Short mmCIF file of N, CA and C in Angstrom, two decimals:
data_model
loop_
_atom_site.label_atom_id
_atom_site.label_comp_id
_atom_site.label_asym_id
_atom_site.label_seq_id
_atom_site.Cartn_x
_atom_site.Cartn_y
_atom_site.Cartn_z
N MET A 41 86.92 75.80 141.76
CA MET A 41 87.81 76.95 141.91
C MET A 41 89.22 76.70 141.87
N ALA A 42 89.36 75.11 142.65
CA ALA A 42 90.75 75.32 142.40
C ALA A 42 91.53 74.93 140.81
N THR A 43 90.64 74.55 139.84
CA THR A 43 91.08 74.39 139.04
C THR A 43 91.07 75.91 138.23
N ARG A 44 90.40 76.70 138.26
CA ARG A 44 90.68 78.22 138.34
C ARG A 44 91.90 78.97 138.60
N PHE A 45 92.14 78.37 140.07
CA PHE A 45 93.39 78.94 140.31
C PHE A 45 94.96 78.33 139.81
N ILE A 46 94.50 76.88 139.54
CA ILE A 46 95.69 76.16 138.95
C ILE A 46 95.74 76.67 137.36
N ALA A 47 94.78 76.94 136.85
CA ALA A 47 95.18 77.97 135.45
C ALA A 47 95.70 79.19 135.31
N VAL A 48 95.32 80.04 136.55
CA VAL A 48 96.05 81.10 136.77
C VAL A 48 97.56 81.04 137.08
N ALA A 49 97.59 80.25 138.02
CA ALA A 49 98.93 79.86 138.42
C ALA A 49 100.06 79.28 136.99
N ALA A 50 99.39 78.53 136.18
CA ALA A 50 100.07 77.91 135.26
C ALA A 50 100.65 79.37 134.10
N VAL A 51 99.23 80.02 133.88
CA VAL A 51 99.66 81.27 133.33
C VAL A 51 101.15 81.98 133.93
N MET A 52 100.63 82.60 134.84
CA MET A 52 101.63 83.22 135.87
C MET A 52 102.90 82.83 135.45
N ALA A 53 103.40 81.53 135.51
CA ALA A 53 104.36 80.65 135.45
C ALA A 53 105.11 81.29 134.11
N ALA A 54 104.48 80.83 132.96
CA ALA A 54 104.36 80.96 131.99
C ALA A 54 105.21 82.14 131.17
N ALA A 55 104.60 83.58 131.92
CA ALA A 55 104.65 84.54 132.02
C ALA A 55 106.02 84.94 132.19
N LEU A 56 106.01 84.37 133.84
CA LEU A 56 107.45 84.84 134.48
C LEU A 56 108.48 84.31 133.51
N VAL A 57 108.55 82.68 133.03
CA VAL A 57 109.76 82.08 132.36
C VAL A 57 109.85 83.03 131.05
N GLY A 58 109.29 83.36 130.31
CA GLY A 58 109.08 84.14 129.41
C GLY A 58 109.90 85.42 129.21
N MET A 59 109.50 86.15 130.56
CA MET A 59 110.01 87.32 130.78
C MET A 59 111.55 87.14 130.99
N ALA A 60 111.69 86.29 131.72
CA ALA A 60 113.23 86.18 132.43
C ALA A 60 114.09 85.54 131.32
N SER A 61 113.53 84.73 130.04
CA SER A 61 114.71 84.18 129.11
C SER A 61 115.06 85.21 128.36
N ALA A 62 114.44 86.45 128.19
CA ALA A 62 114.86 87.18 127.10
C ALA A 62 115.62 88.32 127.69
N ALA A 63 116.68 88.48 126.92
CA ALA A 63 117.78 89.68 127.44
C ALA A 63 117.88 90.62 126.02
N VAL A 64 117.90 92.09 126.62
CA VAL A 64 118.16 93.08 125.21
C VAL A 64 119.60 93.20 125.75
N TYR A 65 120.63 93.36 124.67
CA TYR A 65 122.03 93.71 125.23
C TYR A 65 122.49 94.73 124.31
N ASN A 66 122.93 96.34 124.51
CA ASN A 66 123.37 97.29 123.77
C ASN A 66 124.70 97.14 123.64
N VAL A 67 125.29 96.85 122.51
CA VAL A 67 126.53 96.16 122.22
C VAL A 67 127.64 97.23 122.73
N GLY A 68 128.67 96.92 123.60
CA GLY A 68 129.88 97.83 124.10
C GLY A 68 129.28 98.39 125.45
N GLU A 69 128.03 98.40 125.84
CA GLU A 69 127.89 98.89 127.04
C GLU A 69 128.08 98.20 128.01
N PRO A 70 128.50 98.66 129.32
CA PRO A 70 128.20 100.22 129.59
C PRO A 70 129.37 101.15 129.37
N ALA A 71 130.38 101.10 128.86
CA ALA A 71 131.40 101.94 128.72
C ALA A 71 131.54 102.59 127.26
N GLY A 72 131.14 101.61 126.20
CA GLY A 72 130.96 102.22 124.80
C GLY A 72 129.81 102.23 124.20
N SER A 73 129.85 101.59 122.99
CA SER A 73 128.95 101.47 121.92
C SER A 73 129.66 100.71 120.73
N TRP A 74 129.03 100.89 119.54
CA TRP A 74 129.76 100.20 118.21
C TRP A 74 130.78 101.25 117.86
N ASP A 75 132.03 101.33 118.22
CA ASP A 75 132.81 102.38 118.01
C ASP A 75 134.64 101.77 117.99
N LEU A 76 135.11 102.42 118.00
CA LEU A 76 136.78 101.93 117.61
C LEU A 76 137.42 101.63 118.81
N ARG A 77 136.65 102.29 119.88
CA ARG A 77 137.38 102.61 121.19
C ARG A 77 136.94 101.14 122.03
N THR A 78 135.91 100.42 121.93
CA THR A 78 135.68 99.14 122.78
C THR A 78 136.31 98.37 122.20
N ASN A 79 136.51 97.44 123.55
CA ASN A 79 137.18 95.99 123.19
C ASN A 79 136.12 95.11 123.41
N TYR A 80 135.50 94.70 121.89
CA TYR A 80 134.28 93.54 121.90
C TYR A 80 134.45 92.17 122.72
N GLY A 81 135.87 91.75 122.33
CA GLY A 81 136.32 90.30 122.71
C GLY A 81 135.93 90.59 124.10
N ASP A 82 136.76 91.38 124.75
CA ASP A 82 136.35 91.61 126.65
C ASP A 82 134.75 91.35 126.57
N TRP A 83 134.10 92.54 125.87
CA TRP A 83 132.88 92.74 125.95
C TRP A 83 131.56 91.54 126.07
N ALA A 84 132.14 90.97 125.12
CA ALA A 84 131.39 89.73 124.69
C ALA A 84 131.61 88.39 125.55
N ALA A 85 132.85 88.35 126.19
CA ALA A 85 133.30 87.42 127.12
C ALA A 85 132.58 87.53 128.69
N SER A 86 132.34 88.60 128.82
CA SER A 86 131.47 88.63 130.11
C SER A 86 129.55 88.62 129.84
N LYS A 87 129.45 87.97 128.83
CA LYS A 87 127.90 87.70 128.35
C LYS A 87 127.62 86.38 128.48
N ARG A 88 126.67 86.02 128.30
CA ARG A 88 126.08 84.52 127.65
C ARG A 88 124.93 84.67 127.13
N PHE A 89 125.05 84.57 125.87
CA PHE A 89 123.87 84.80 125.03
C PHE A 89 122.92 83.71 124.55
N HIS A 90 121.79 83.94 124.57
CA HIS A 90 120.87 82.70 124.27
C HIS A 90 119.61 83.02 123.71
N PRO A 91 119.09 81.67 122.66
CA PRO A 91 118.07 82.37 121.73
C PRO A 91 116.99 82.87 122.63
N GLY A 92 116.62 83.73 121.82
CA GLY A 92 115.44 84.87 122.43
C GLY A 92 116.15 86.20 122.79
N ASP A 93 117.36 85.98 123.03
CA ASP A 93 118.12 87.41 123.20
C ASP A 93 118.15 88.49 122.08
N GLN A 94 118.24 89.81 122.52
CA GLN A 94 118.56 90.39 121.06
C GLN A 94 120.00 91.47 121.48
N ILE A 95 120.68 91.92 120.25
CA ILE A 95 121.61 92.61 120.61
C ILE A 95 121.30 93.78 120.11
N VAL A 96 121.58 94.90 120.11
CA VAL A 96 121.34 96.34 119.63
C VAL A 96 122.61 97.19 119.34
N PHE A 97 123.11 97.55 118.23
CA PHE A 97 124.39 98.33 117.65
C PHE A 97 123.56 99.40 117.81
N ARG A 98 124.33 100.17 118.66
CA ARG A 98 124.33 102.02 118.48
C ARG A 98 125.53 103.11 118.04
N TYR A 99 125.16 103.48 117.16
CA TYR A 99 126.44 104.12 116.41
C TYR A 99 125.63 105.35 115.25
N SER A 100 126.91 105.91 115.14
CA SER A 100 126.58 107.11 114.17
C SER A 100 126.35 106.29 112.62
N PRO A 101 125.59 106.54 112.06
CA PRO A 101 125.42 105.85 110.79
C PRO A 101 126.26 106.85 109.62
N GLN A 102 126.72 107.92 109.83
CA GLN A 102 127.88 108.53 109.15
C GLN A 102 129.14 107.76 109.19
N ALA A 103 129.36 107.02 110.34
CA ALA A 103 130.60 106.59 110.76
C ALA A 103 130.69 105.21 110.59
N HIS A 104 129.65 104.56 110.74
CA HIS A 104 129.77 103.03 110.69
C HIS A 104 128.89 102.23 110.21
N ASP A 105 128.74 101.31 110.23
CA ASP A 105 127.80 100.42 109.59
C ASP A 105 127.77 98.73 110.59
N VAL A 106 127.36 97.99 110.11
CA VAL A 106 126.75 96.90 111.00
C VAL A 106 126.74 95.67 109.70
N VAL A 107 127.70 94.73 109.39
CA VAL A 107 127.75 93.79 108.78
C VAL A 107 127.82 92.57 109.25
N GLU A 108 126.71 91.79 108.98
CA GLU A 108 127.07 90.12 109.87
C GLU A 108 127.77 89.77 108.27
N VAL A 109 128.89 88.66 108.96
CA VAL A 109 129.62 87.78 107.70
C VAL A 109 129.97 86.51 108.29
N SER A 110 130.54 85.70 107.41
CA SER A 110 130.33 84.10 107.71
C SER A 110 131.90 84.35 108.60
N LYS A 111 132.44 83.19 109.21
CA LYS A 111 133.50 83.28 109.96
C LYS A 111 134.97 83.66 109.29
N ALA A 112 134.98 83.06 107.85
CA ALA A 112 136.10 83.29 107.03
C ALA A 112 136.12 84.84 106.95
N ASP A 113 134.73 85.51 106.30
CA ASP A 113 135.02 86.97 106.45
C ASP A 113 135.36 87.63 107.36
N TYR A 114 134.99 87.57 108.88
CA TYR A 114 135.18 88.09 110.16
C TYR A 114 136.41 87.74 110.42
N ASP A 115 137.19 86.49 110.11
CA ASP A 115 138.63 86.52 110.59
C ASP A 115 139.60 87.38 109.20
N SER A 116 139.10 87.40 108.14
CA SER A 116 139.93 88.15 107.08
C SER A 116 139.71 89.90 106.88
N CYS A 117 138.28 89.90 107.71
CA CYS A 117 138.13 91.32 107.68
C CYS A 117 137.18 92.10 106.41
N SER A 118 136.33 90.95 105.83
CA SER A 118 136.12 91.36 104.59
C SER A 118 134.40 91.39 104.44
N ASN A 119 133.92 92.54 103.99
CA ASN A 119 132.60 92.54 103.96
C ASN A 119 132.13 92.52 102.32
N ALA A 120 133.04 91.74 101.51
CA ALA A 120 132.67 91.44 100.40
C ALA A 120 131.20 90.39 99.82
N ARG A 121 130.80 89.49 101.12
CA ARG A 121 129.58 88.74 100.95
C ARG A 121 129.09 88.60 102.35
N PRO A 122 128.56 89.79 102.66
CA PRO A 122 127.50 90.15 103.64
C PRO A 122 126.29 88.93 103.69
N VAL A 123 126.01 88.55 105.11
CA VAL A 123 124.97 88.01 105.54
C VAL A 123 124.06 88.79 105.80
N ALA A 124 124.12 89.95 106.27
CA ALA A 124 123.42 91.09 106.17
C ALA A 124 124.03 92.07 106.62
N THR A 125 123.36 93.45 106.10
CA THR A 125 124.04 94.87 106.07
C THR A 125 123.02 95.50 106.96
N HIS A 126 123.32 96.20 108.10
CA HIS A 126 122.33 97.55 108.98
C HIS A 126 123.69 98.74 108.93
N THR A 127 122.32 99.67 108.75
CA THR A 127 123.11 100.91 108.96
C THR A 127 121.83 102.07 109.01
N SER A 128 121.39 101.59 110.30
CA SER A 128 120.49 102.77 110.91
C SER A 128 120.93 103.43 111.85
N GLY A 129 122.07 103.31 112.48
CA GLY A 129 122.48 103.48 113.62
C GLY A 129 122.06 103.25 115.29
N ASN A 130 120.84 101.94 114.80
CA ASN A 130 120.12 101.71 116.06
C ASN A 130 119.40 100.31 115.80
N ASP A 131 120.45 99.23 115.26
CA ASP A 131 120.21 98.22 114.74
C ASP A 131 119.92 96.87 115.50
N ALA A 132 118.68 96.82 115.54
CA ALA A 132 118.27 95.13 116.92
C ALA A 132 118.44 94.18 115.62
N ILE A 133 118.93 93.06 116.47
CA ILE A 133 119.33 91.72 115.93
C ILE A 133 119.03 90.98 116.85
N ALA A 134 117.92 90.19 116.49
CA ALA A 134 117.76 88.92 117.17
C ALA A 134 118.38 87.56 117.02
N LEU A 135 118.59 87.21 118.26
CA LEU A 135 119.30 86.02 118.15
C LEU A 135 118.56 84.86 118.36
N THR A 136 117.86 84.06 117.37
CA THR A 136 116.80 83.31 117.26
C THR A 136 117.23 82.00 117.84
N SER A 137 118.70 81.60 117.29
CA SER A 137 118.83 79.99 117.54
C SER A 137 120.34 79.78 118.15
N THR A 138 121.14 78.88 118.40
CA THR A 138 122.22 78.76 118.98
C THR A 138 123.21 78.61 117.79
N GLY A 139 124.36 79.24 118.17
CA GLY A 139 125.38 78.84 117.18
C GLY A 139 126.31 80.40 117.02
N THR A 140 127.36 80.52 116.36
CA THR A 140 128.07 81.57 116.32
C THR A 140 127.90 82.71 114.85
N ARG A 141 127.96 83.81 115.87
CA ARG A 141 127.42 84.89 114.69
C ARG A 141 128.72 85.91 114.71
N TYR A 142 128.43 86.54 113.59
CA TYR A 142 130.10 86.93 113.69
C TYR A 142 129.41 88.67 112.88
N PHE A 143 129.64 89.72 113.30
CA PHE A 143 129.42 91.11 113.01
C PHE A 143 130.99 91.92 112.87
N ILE A 144 130.88 92.90 111.58
CA ILE A 144 132.14 93.70 111.68
C ILE A 144 131.77 94.74 110.86
N CYS A 145 132.40 96.27 111.55
CA CYS A 145 131.94 97.61 110.73
C CYS A 145 132.41 97.23 109.36
N GLY A 146 131.92 97.68 108.34
CA GLY A 146 132.62 97.43 106.88
C GLY A 146 132.67 98.66 106.01
N ILE A 147 133.57 99.57 107.25
CA ILE A 147 133.96 100.95 106.64
C ILE A 147 135.36 100.70 106.63
N THR A 148 136.17 100.85 105.71
CA THR A 148 137.46 100.57 105.77
C THR A 148 138.20 101.14 106.84
N GLY A 149 138.97 99.51 106.96
CA GLY A 149 139.84 99.93 108.00
C GLY A 149 139.20 99.58 109.66
N HIS A 150 137.93 100.14 109.59
CA HIS A 150 137.38 99.82 111.31
C HIS A 150 137.43 98.38 111.86
N CYS A 151 137.23 97.43 110.73
CA CYS A 151 137.40 95.97 111.44
C CYS A 151 138.80 95.58 111.97
N ASP A 152 139.72 96.47 111.17
CA ASP A 152 141.07 95.90 111.31
C ASP A 152 141.54 96.80 112.99
N GLY A 153 140.91 97.62 112.65
CA GLY A 153 141.19 98.59 114.10
C GLY A 153 140.08 97.92 115.31
N GLY A 154 139.23 96.99 115.01
CA GLY A 154 139.04 96.27 116.46
C GLY A 154 137.43 96.13 116.05
N MET A 155 136.79 96.93 115.59
CA MET A 155 135.24 96.79 115.22
C MET A 155 134.72 95.68 114.58
N LYS A 156 134.86 94.53 115.12
CA LYS A 156 134.32 93.24 115.08
C LYS A 156 133.88 92.45 116.29
N LEU A 157 132.78 91.76 116.50
CA LEU A 157 131.84 91.26 117.42
C LEU A 157 131.85 89.97 116.92
N GLN A 158 132.13 88.92 117.89
CA GLN A 158 131.53 87.26 117.64
C GLN A 158 130.94 86.80 118.97
N VAL A 159 129.34 86.73 118.29
CA VAL A 159 128.25 86.19 119.58
C VAL A 159 127.85 84.84 119.60
N ASP A 160 128.24 84.06 120.53
CA ASP A 160 128.46 82.68 120.74
C ASP A 160 126.64 82.37 121.61
N VAL A 161 126.14 81.94 120.81
CA VAL A 161 124.46 81.83 121.27
C VAL A 161 124.68 80.08 121.64
N VAL A 162 124.36 80.21 122.79
CA VAL A 162 124.22 78.92 123.48
C VAL A 162 122.84 78.52 124.13
N PRO A 163 122.45 77.36 124.36
CA PRO A 163 121.03 76.93 124.68
C PRO A 163 121.18 77.46 126.15
N GLY A 164 120.07 77.39 126.88
CA GLY A 164 119.71 77.79 128.08
C GLY A 164 118.40 78.69 128.51
N ALA A 165 118.28 78.41 129.91
CA ALA A 165 116.54 79.20 130.25
C ALA A 165 116.97 80.47 130.28
N THR A 166 117.78 80.94 131.11
CA THR A 166 118.09 82.32 131.21
C THR A 166 120.00 82.97 130.87
N SER A 167 119.81 84.07 130.66
CA SER A 167 121.41 84.94 130.34
C SER A 167 121.71 85.64 131.50
N LEU A 168 122.25 85.05 132.66
CA LEU A 168 123.14 85.33 133.75
C LEU A 168 124.58 85.89 133.75
N ALA A 169 125.00 86.75 134.73
CA ALA A 169 126.57 87.27 134.31
C ALA A 169 127.28 85.93 135.15
N PRO A 170 128.39 85.83 134.70
CA PRO A 170 129.29 85.07 135.52
C PRO A 170 129.87 85.71 136.59
N ALA A 171 130.17 85.05 137.87
CA ALA A 171 130.38 85.53 139.02
C ALA A 171 131.10 86.53 139.02
N GLY A 172 130.98 87.64 139.93
CA GLY A 172 131.96 88.53 139.53
C GLY A 172 131.72 89.68 138.75
N ALA A 173 130.89 89.66 137.85
CA ALA A 173 130.43 90.53 137.00
C ALA A 173 129.03 91.17 137.42
N PRO A 174 128.98 91.90 138.39
CA PRO A 174 127.62 92.73 138.69
C PRO A 174 127.02 93.49 137.37
N GLY A 175 125.68 93.17 137.28
CA GLY A 175 124.98 93.51 136.25
C GLY A 175 125.18 93.23 134.88
N ALA A 176 126.29 92.87 134.44
CA ALA A 176 126.70 92.82 133.36
C ALA A 176 126.20 92.17 132.57
N ASN A 177 124.91 91.27 133.08
CA ASN A 177 124.15 90.07 132.01
C ASN A 177 123.19 89.89 132.57
N ALA A 178 122.19 90.82 133.06
CA ALA A 178 120.93 90.37 133.76
C ALA A 178 120.04 90.05 132.43
N PRO A 179 118.84 89.30 132.84
CA PRO A 179 117.93 89.35 131.83
C PRO A 179 116.87 90.83 132.01
N VAL A 180 116.20 90.81 130.73
CA VAL A 180 115.27 92.05 130.82
C VAL A 180 114.09 91.93 130.07
N SER A 181 113.16 92.60 130.40
CA SER A 181 111.51 92.74 129.56
C SER A 181 112.25 92.94 128.02
N PRO A 182 111.29 92.76 127.09
CA PRO A 182 111.71 93.11 125.49
C PRO A 182 111.59 94.53 125.86
N GLN A 183 112.19 95.31 124.82
CA GLN A 183 112.20 96.86 124.78
C GLN A 183 112.03 97.08 123.41
N THR A 184 111.99 98.41 122.54
CA THR A 184 112.26 98.45 121.18
C THR A 184 113.71 99.14 121.09
N PRO A 185 114.13 98.63 120.18
CA PRO A 185 115.58 99.39 120.15
C PRO A 185 116.05 100.91 120.60
N SER A 186 115.24 101.53 120.19
CA SER A 186 115.33 103.15 120.73
C SER A 186 114.97 103.26 122.47
N THR A 187 114.70 102.34 122.81
CA THR A 187 114.48 102.73 124.21
C THR A 187 115.77 102.59 124.86
N PRO A 188 115.98 103.84 125.77
CA PRO A 188 117.27 103.52 126.64
C PRO A 188 117.46 102.67 127.33
N ALA A 189 118.77 102.08 127.47
CA ALA A 189 118.94 101.00 128.46
C ALA A 189 120.53 100.93 128.20
N SER A 190 121.29 100.86 129.90
CA SER A 190 122.44 100.31 129.57
C SER A 190 122.54 99.11 129.43
N ALA A 191 123.51 98.45 129.66
CA ALA A 191 123.45 97.07 129.36
C ALA A 191 122.26 96.32 129.46
N ALA A 192 121.83 95.46 129.68
CA ALA A 192 120.63 94.54 130.05
C ALA A 192 120.21 94.80 131.71
N THR A 193 119.02 95.08 131.91
CA THR A 193 118.17 95.30 133.15
C THR A 193 117.73 94.41 133.55
N LYS A 194 117.37 94.16 134.66
CA LYS A 194 116.40 93.03 135.24
C LYS A 194 114.88 93.29 135.00
N ALA A 195 114.38 92.30 134.79
CA ALA A 195 112.78 91.91 134.58
C ALA A 195 112.33 91.50 135.84
N THR A 196 113.04 91.07 136.68
CA THR A 196 112.35 90.26 137.78
C THR A 196 111.48 91.05 138.38
N ALA A 197 111.53 92.38 139.05
CA ALA A 197 110.71 93.18 139.61
C ALA A 197 109.23 93.49 138.54
N THR A 198 109.47 93.22 137.62
CA THR A 198 108.20 93.61 136.42
C THR A 198 107.65 92.26 136.76
N GLY A 199 108.23 91.01 136.45
CA GLY A 199 107.45 89.69 136.52
C GLY A 199 106.79 89.50 137.67
N LEU A 200 107.28 89.88 138.86
CA LEU A 200 107.23 89.65 140.16
C LEU A 200 105.94 90.36 140.46
N ALA A 201 105.85 91.32 139.94
CA ALA A 201 104.69 92.79 140.54
C ALA A 201 103.59 91.83 139.67
N LEU A 202 103.56 91.67 138.30
CA LEU A 202 102.75 90.90 137.44
C LEU A 202 102.18 89.40 138.21
N ALA A 203 102.87 89.03 138.76
CA ALA A 203 102.75 87.54 139.38
C ALA A 203 101.57 87.88 140.47
N GLY A 204 102.33 89.16 141.72
CA GLY A 204 101.42 89.29 142.27
C GLY A 204 100.61 89.49 142.23
N PHE A 205 100.13 90.58 141.21
CA PHE A 205 98.99 91.03 140.79
C PHE A 205 97.76 90.31 140.43
N LEU A 206 98.16 88.86 139.61
CA LEU A 206 97.33 87.98 138.88
C LEU A 206 97.01 87.18 139.89
N LEU A 207 98.01 86.83 140.84
CA LEU A 207 97.32 85.87 142.12
C LEU A 207 96.32 86.28 142.92
N ALA A 208 96.75 88.15 143.31
CA ALA A 208 95.72 88.80 143.87
C ALA A 208 94.43 88.78 143.14
N ALA A 209 94.78 88.99 142.18
CA ALA A 209 93.23 89.14 141.29
C ALA A 209 92.51 87.27 140.94
N SER A 210 93.32 86.55 141.25
CA SER A 210 92.45 85.11 141.02
C SER A 210 92.16 84.81 142.42
N LEU A 211 92.67 85.16 143.58
CA LEU A 211 91.98 84.74 145.02
C LEU A 211 90.68 85.86 144.98
N LEU A 212 90.44 86.73 144.24
CA LEU A 212 89.33 87.61 144.78
C LEU A 212 88.16 87.26 143.86
N VAL A 213 88.59 86.28 142.54
CA VAL A 213 87.60 85.83 141.96
C VAL A 213 86.73 84.73 142.65
#
């Protein structure tokens, strides 16, 4: 009985850690999206991105695109040598490892107009907002890119509910 309880507790702990460590960020939200009005330097500065997180670019595909580029191409607003090009208007990009990634809008003049984003992915177990930034960067449960969401939202309640359910189930066995 004790062994079973320990096994269930270990599974619950692993589930909670996994749920709390991944966040989905809608680029530019809550005030904007992938557009010419949003200050992406300020937006990114309010976040801490970690491996396992995901960024989602939402935009009109008739007006914009997302081009991942090198630092040199980011600095010069050049899309001549793209790392990747995204054109769906709802582009989910997984941040799989630490390091810096660079994104621009490839439409002429848009990058020079401010549509460029530098994402610094740092090691860490959770994605937490800096002090004084309420809800700016809370962890979320994984979602599909088409799932509506404002910035990142908390998955803690879901994780706790799951843990409570699993704990109750293990005690009944």
